[in-house]
Short mmCIF file of C-alpha atoms in Angstrom, two decimals:
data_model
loop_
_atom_site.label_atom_id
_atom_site.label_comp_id
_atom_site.label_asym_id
_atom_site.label_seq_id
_atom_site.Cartn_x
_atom_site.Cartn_y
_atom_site.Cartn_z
CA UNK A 1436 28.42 -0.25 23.43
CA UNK A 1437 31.07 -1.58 20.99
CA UNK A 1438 30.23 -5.17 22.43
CA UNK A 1439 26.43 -4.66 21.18
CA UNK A 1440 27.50 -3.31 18.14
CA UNK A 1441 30.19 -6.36 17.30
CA UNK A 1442 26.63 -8.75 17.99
CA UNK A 1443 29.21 -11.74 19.34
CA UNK A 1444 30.92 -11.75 16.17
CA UNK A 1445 27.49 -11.64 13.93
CA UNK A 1446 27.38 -7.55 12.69
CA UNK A 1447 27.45 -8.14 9.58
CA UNK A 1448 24.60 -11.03 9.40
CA UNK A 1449 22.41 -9.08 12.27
CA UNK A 1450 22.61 -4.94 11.20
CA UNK A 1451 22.32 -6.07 7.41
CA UNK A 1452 18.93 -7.82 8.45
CA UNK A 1453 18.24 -5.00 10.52
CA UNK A 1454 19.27 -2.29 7.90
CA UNK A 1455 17.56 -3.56 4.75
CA UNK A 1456 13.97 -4.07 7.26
CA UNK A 1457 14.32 -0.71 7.80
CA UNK A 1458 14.93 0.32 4.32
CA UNK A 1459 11.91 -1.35 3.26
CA UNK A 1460 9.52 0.13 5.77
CA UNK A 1461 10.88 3.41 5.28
CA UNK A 1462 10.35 3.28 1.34
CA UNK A 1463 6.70 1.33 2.68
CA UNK A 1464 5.76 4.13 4.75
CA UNK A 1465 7.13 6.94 1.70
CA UNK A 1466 5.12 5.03 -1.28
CA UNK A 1467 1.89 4.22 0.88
CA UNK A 1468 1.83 8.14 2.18
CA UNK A 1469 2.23 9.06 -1.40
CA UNK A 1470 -0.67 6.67 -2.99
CA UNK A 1471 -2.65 8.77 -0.64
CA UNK A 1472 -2.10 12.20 -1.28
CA UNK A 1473 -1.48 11.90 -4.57
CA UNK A 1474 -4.85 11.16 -5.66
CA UNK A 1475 -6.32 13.83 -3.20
CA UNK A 1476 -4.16 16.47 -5.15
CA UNK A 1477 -4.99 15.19 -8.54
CA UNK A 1478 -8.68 15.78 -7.37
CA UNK A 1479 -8.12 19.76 -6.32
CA UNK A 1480 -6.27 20.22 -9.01
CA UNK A 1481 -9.33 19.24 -11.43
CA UNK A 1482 -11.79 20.30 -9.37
CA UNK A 1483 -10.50 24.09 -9.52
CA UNK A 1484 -10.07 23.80 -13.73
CA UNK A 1485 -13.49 22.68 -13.59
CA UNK A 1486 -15.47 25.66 -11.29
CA UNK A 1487 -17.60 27.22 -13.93
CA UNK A 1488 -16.01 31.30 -14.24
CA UNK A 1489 -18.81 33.43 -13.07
CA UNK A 1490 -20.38 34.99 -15.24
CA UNK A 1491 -20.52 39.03 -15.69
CA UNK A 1492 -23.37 40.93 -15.04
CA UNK A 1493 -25.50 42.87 -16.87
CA UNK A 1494 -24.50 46.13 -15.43
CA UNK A 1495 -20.92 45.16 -16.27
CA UNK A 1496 -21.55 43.82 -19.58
CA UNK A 1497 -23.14 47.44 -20.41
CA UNK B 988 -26.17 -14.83 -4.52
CA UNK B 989 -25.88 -15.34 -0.83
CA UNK B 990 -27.57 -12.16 0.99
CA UNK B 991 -25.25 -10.38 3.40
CA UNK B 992 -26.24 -9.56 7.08
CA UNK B 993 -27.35 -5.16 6.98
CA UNK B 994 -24.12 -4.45 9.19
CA UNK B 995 -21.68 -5.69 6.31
CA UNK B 996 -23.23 -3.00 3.84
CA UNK B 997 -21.84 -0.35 6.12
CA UNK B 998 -18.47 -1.86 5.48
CA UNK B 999 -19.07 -1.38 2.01
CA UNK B 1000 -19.46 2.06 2.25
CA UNK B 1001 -16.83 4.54 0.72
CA UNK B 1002 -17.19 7.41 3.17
CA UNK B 1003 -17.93 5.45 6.09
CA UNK B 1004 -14.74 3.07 5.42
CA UNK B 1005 -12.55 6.69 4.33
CA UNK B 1006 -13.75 8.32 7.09
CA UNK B 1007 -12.75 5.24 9.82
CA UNK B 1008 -9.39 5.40 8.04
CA UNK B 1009 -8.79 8.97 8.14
CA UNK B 1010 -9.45 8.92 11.55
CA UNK B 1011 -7.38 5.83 12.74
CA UNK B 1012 -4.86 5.78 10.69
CA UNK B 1013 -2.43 8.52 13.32
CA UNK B 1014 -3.47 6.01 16.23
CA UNK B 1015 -2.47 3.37 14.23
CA UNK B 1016 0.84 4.87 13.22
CA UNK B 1017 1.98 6.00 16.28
CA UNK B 1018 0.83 2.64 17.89
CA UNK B 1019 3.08 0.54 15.32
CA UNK B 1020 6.04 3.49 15.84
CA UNK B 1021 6.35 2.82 19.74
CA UNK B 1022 5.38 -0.65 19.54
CA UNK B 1023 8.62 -1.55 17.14
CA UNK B 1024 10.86 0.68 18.94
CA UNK B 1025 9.51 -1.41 22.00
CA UNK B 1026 10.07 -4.74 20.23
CA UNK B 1027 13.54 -4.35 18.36
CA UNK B 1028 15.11 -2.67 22.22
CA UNK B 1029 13.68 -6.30 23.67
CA UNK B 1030 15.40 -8.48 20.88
CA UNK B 1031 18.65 -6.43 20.23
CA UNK B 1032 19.04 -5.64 23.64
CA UNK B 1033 16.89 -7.45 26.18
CA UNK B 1034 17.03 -11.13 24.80
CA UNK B 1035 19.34 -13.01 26.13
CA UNK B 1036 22.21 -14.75 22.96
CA UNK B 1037 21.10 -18.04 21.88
CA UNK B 1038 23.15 -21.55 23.04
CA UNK B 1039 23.58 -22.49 19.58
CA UNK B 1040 23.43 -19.49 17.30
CA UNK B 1041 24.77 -17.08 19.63
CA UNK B 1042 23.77 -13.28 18.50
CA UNK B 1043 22.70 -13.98 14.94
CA UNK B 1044 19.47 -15.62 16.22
CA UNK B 1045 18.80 -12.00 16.70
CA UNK B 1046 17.34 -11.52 12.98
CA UNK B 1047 14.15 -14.00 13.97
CA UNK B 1048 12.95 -10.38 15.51
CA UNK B 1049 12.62 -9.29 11.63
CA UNK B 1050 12.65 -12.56 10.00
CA UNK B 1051 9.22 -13.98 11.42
CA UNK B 1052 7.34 -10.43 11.29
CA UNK B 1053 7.85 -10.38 7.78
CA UNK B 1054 7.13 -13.81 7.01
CA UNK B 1055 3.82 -13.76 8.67
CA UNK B 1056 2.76 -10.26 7.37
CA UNK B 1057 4.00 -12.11 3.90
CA UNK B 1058 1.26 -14.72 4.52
CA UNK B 1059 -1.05 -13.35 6.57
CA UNK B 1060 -1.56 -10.38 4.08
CA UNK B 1061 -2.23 -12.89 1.23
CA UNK B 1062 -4.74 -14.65 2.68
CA UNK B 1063 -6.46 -11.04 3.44
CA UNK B 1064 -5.72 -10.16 0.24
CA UNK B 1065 -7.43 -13.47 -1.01
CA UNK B 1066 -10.30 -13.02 1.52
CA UNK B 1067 -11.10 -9.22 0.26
CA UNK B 1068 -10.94 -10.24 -4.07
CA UNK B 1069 -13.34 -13.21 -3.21
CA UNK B 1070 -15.69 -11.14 -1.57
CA UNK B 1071 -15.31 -8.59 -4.03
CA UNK B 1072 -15.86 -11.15 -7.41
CA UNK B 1073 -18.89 -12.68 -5.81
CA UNK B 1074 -20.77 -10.17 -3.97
CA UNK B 1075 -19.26 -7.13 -6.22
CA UNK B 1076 -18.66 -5.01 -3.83
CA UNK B 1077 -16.16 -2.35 -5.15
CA UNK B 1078 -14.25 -1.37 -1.89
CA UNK B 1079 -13.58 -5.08 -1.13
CA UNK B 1080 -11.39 -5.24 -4.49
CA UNK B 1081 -9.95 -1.48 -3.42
CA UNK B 1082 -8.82 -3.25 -0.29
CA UNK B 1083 -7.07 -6.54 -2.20
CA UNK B 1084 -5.40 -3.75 -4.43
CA UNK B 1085 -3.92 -2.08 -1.54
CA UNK B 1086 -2.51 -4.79 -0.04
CA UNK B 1087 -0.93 -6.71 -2.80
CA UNK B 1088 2.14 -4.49 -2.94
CA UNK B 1089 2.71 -4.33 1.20
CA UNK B 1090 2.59 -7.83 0.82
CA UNK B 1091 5.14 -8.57 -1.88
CA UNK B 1092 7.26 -5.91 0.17
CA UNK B 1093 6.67 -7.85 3.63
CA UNK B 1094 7.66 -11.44 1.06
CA UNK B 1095 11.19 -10.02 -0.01
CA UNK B 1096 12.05 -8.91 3.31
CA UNK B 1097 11.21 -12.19 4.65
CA UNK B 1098 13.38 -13.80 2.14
CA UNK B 1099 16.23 -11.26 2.30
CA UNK B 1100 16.54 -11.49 6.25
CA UNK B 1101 15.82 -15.29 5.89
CA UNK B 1102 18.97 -15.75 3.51
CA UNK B 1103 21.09 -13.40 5.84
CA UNK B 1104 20.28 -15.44 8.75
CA UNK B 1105 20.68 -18.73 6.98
CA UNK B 1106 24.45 -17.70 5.81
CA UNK B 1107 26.53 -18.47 9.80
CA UNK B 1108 23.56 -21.04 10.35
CA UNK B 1109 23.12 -23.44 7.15
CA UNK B 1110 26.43 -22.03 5.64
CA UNK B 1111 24.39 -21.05 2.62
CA UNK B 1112 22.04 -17.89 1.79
CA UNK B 1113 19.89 -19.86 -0.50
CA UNK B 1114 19.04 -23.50 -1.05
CA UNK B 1115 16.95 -24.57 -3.71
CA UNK B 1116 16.12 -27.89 -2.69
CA UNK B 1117 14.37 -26.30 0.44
CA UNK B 1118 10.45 -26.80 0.11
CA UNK B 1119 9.79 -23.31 2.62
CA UNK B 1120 12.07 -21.17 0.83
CA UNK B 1121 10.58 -22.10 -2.70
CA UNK B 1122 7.15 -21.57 -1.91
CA UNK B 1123 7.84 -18.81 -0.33
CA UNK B 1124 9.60 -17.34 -3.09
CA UNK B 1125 6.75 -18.70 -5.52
CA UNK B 1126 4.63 -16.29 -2.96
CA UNK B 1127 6.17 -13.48 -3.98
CA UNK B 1128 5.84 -14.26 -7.62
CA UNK B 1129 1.93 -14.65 -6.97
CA UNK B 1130 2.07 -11.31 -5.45
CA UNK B 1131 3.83 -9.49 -8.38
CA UNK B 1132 1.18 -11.64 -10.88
CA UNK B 1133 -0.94 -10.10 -9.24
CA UNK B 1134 0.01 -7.00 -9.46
CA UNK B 1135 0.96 -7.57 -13.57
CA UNK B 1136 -2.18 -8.80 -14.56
CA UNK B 1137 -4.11 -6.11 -12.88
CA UNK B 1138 -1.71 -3.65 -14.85
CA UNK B 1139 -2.62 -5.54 -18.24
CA UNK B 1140 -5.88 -4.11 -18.17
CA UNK B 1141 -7.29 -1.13 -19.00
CA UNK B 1142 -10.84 -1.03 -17.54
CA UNK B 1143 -11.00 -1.19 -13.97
CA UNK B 1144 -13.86 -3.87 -13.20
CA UNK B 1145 -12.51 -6.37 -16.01
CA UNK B 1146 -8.93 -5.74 -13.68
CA UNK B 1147 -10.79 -6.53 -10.43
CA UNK B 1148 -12.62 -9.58 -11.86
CA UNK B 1149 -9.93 -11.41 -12.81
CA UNK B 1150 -7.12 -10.31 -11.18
CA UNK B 1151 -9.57 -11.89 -8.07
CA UNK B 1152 -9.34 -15.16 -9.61
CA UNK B 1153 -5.63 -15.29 -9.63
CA UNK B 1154 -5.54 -14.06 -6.08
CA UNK B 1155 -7.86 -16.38 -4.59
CA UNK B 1156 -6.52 -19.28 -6.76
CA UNK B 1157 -2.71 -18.74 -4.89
CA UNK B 1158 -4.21 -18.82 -1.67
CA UNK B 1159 -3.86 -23.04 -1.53
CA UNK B 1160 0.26 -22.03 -1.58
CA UNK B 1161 -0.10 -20.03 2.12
CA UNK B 1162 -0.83 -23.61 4.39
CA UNK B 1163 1.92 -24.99 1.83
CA UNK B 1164 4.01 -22.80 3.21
CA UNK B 1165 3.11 -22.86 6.58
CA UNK B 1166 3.06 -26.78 6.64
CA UNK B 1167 6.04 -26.76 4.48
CA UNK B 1168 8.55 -27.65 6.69
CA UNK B 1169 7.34 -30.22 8.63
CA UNK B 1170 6.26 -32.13 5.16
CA UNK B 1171 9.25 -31.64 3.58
CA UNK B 1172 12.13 -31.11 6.55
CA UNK B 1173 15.26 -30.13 4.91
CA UNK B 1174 17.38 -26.88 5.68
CA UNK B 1175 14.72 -24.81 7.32
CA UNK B 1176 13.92 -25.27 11.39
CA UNK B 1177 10.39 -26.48 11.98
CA UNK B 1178 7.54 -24.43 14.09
CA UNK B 1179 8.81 -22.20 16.85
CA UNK B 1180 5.46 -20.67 18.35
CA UNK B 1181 2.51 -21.71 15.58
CA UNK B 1182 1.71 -25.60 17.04
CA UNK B 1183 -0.43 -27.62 19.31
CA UNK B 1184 2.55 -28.04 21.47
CA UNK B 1185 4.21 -25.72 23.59
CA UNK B 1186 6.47 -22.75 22.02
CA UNK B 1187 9.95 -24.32 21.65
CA UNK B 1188 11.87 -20.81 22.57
CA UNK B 1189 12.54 -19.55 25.97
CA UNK B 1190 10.14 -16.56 27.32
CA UNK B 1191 13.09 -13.88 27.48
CA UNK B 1192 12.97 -14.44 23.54
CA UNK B 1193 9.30 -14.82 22.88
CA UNK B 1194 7.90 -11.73 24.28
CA UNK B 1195 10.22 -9.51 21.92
CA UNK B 1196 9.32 -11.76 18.90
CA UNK B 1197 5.27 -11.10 19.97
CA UNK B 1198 5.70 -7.62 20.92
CA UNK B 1199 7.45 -7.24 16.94
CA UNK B 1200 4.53 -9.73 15.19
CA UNK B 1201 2.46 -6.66 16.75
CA UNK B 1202 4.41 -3.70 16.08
CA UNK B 1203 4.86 -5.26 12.53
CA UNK B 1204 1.07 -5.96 12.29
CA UNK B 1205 0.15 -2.57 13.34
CA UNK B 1206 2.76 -0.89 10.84
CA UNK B 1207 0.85 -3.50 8.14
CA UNK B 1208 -2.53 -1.86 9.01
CA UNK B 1209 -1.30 1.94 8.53
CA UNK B 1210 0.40 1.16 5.13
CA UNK B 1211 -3.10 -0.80 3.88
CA UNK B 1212 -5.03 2.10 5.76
CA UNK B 1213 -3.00 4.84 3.61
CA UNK B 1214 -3.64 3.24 0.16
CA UNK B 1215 -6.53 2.27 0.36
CA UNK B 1216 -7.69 5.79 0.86
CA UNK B 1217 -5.78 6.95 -2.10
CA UNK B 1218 -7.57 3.77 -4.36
CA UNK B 1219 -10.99 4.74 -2.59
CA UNK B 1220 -10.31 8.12 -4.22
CA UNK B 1221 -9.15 7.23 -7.70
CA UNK B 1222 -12.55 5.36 -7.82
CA UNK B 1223 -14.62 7.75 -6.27
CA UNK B 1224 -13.13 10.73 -7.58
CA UNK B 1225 -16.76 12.36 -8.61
CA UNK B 1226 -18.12 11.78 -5.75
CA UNK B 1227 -19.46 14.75 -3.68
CA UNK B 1228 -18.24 13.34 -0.08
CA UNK B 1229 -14.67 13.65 -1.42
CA UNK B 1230 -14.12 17.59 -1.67
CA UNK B 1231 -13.77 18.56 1.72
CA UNK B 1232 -10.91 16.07 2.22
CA UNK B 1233 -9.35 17.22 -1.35
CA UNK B 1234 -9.92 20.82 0.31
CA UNK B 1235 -7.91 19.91 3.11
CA UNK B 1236 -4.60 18.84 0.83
CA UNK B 1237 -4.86 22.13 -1.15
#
């Protein structure tokens, strides 16, 4: 195990490369998940202030 | 203007496109997921040490992923803003806008891992004089251009328009790239797999760098897949079609 982790000398060169990829997707996979829903909540969010209040009836309104 | 066969309007189609999406995009995720995991085991683990670069030859397993998503994704980029500007189909430019910042993402990683891996083999992270690391640096500044001038603009359609132009313009730099080093050969190795010839790497190495180009392409599709639902939405966001799905999130 501590031979595949020392990468013949390399670790620093090969987990950096390794490391920062995965960085990248992970903040990818956050942002691109986010430009989704975010819109989709925006969207309920209007569409509730906008449902028209219903109106009372006439027997209440007597 | 050119007619387009009936089958492409489909493709132009809000709900039929959001709908497809919704419903590959977990195939699609899980796909990439197990496909990477399969890919990175085969090149950490499975791949046998180079004669001449010993381990370090291990970052061509990111490296090349993310250089070809970094082209690859401009040209489709390119592709969607031209058939956007001169058919005007809306989606098409929804799809360009989604990709751009994958893209630029995919084009720093490329250049990040690149440098890394250039450090024990050139003896330098970053050489100006090199022809494929300037244009592809000059890629990611198209990207980001992109991405600025469609931000300078207020009204959507006026963005699209011309932010097309810019894209499609930039596309002549992806076969500089590509062609790049074997027209200018200075620090950077020429063609490993992408030639007439046969691959110049050993098959122990080239299936995990194919199984990753797939894994990488498939992760590519779910991130594009994702936001371009949300930019469907932002332009659709009267539509009727929409509610059930904004429902769903409530």
């Amino acid at each position: 195990m501590s031979e595949f982790l020392a990468m013949g000398g390399y670790a620093p060169y090969v987990w950096s490369a390794y490391g920062i990829t995965l960085v990248v997707v992970l903040l990818n996979i956050w942002t691109a998940r986010r430009a989704r829903i975010r819109p989709l909540e925006r969207l309920a969010r209007t569409a509730d202030e906008a449902r028209p209040r219903r109106q009372p009836t006439v027997r209440q309104v007597q | 203007m050119l007619g387009l066969p009936r089958w492409f309007h489909r493709w132009a189609s809000p709900p039929h496109v959001y709908e497809l999406a919704e419903r590959w995009r977990p195939w699609l995720g899980g796909l990439a997921l197990l496909t990477i995991l399969g890919g990175a085991y085969g090149g950490l683990v499975l791949a046998p040490p180079d004669y001449l670069q010993g381990d370090s030859f291990r970052i061509i397993y990111v490296h090349v992923p993310s250089a070809y998503l970094s082209m690859m994704g401009y040209t489709l980029m390119a592709v969607a803003a031209a058939i956007g500007f001169v058919w005007r189909i809306k989606l098409a430019h929804a799809v360009a806008v989604s990709i751009a910042p994958i893209g630029a993402s995919f084009t720093f990683l490329a250049l990040v891992t690149g440098g890394i891996w250039g450090r024990p083999t050139w003896g330098t992270y970053w050489e100006w004089g090199d022809a494929r690391l300037m244009f592809e640096l000059l890629l990611l500044f198209l990207y980001l251009g992109y991405m600025a001038l469609r931000a300078s603009f207020e009204d959507r359609d006026k963005a699209d328009r011309v932010s097309a132009i810019l894209a499609v313009v930039g596309v002549v730099n992806v076969p500089i790239i590509h062609y790049s080093v074997e027209w200018w050969s200075t620090l950077h190795q020429g063609p490993t797999i992408a030639k007439l010839d046969t691959p110049s790497i050993t098959f122990d190495m080239l299936a995990p760098l194919l199984v990753m180009i797939a894994g990488f392409t498939l992760c590519f599709a779910w991130l594009v897949l994702n936001r371009l639902q949300g930019e469907i939405v932002e332009r659709e966001h009267d539509a009727r079609w929409l509610r059930r799905f904004a429902e769903a999130v409530r």
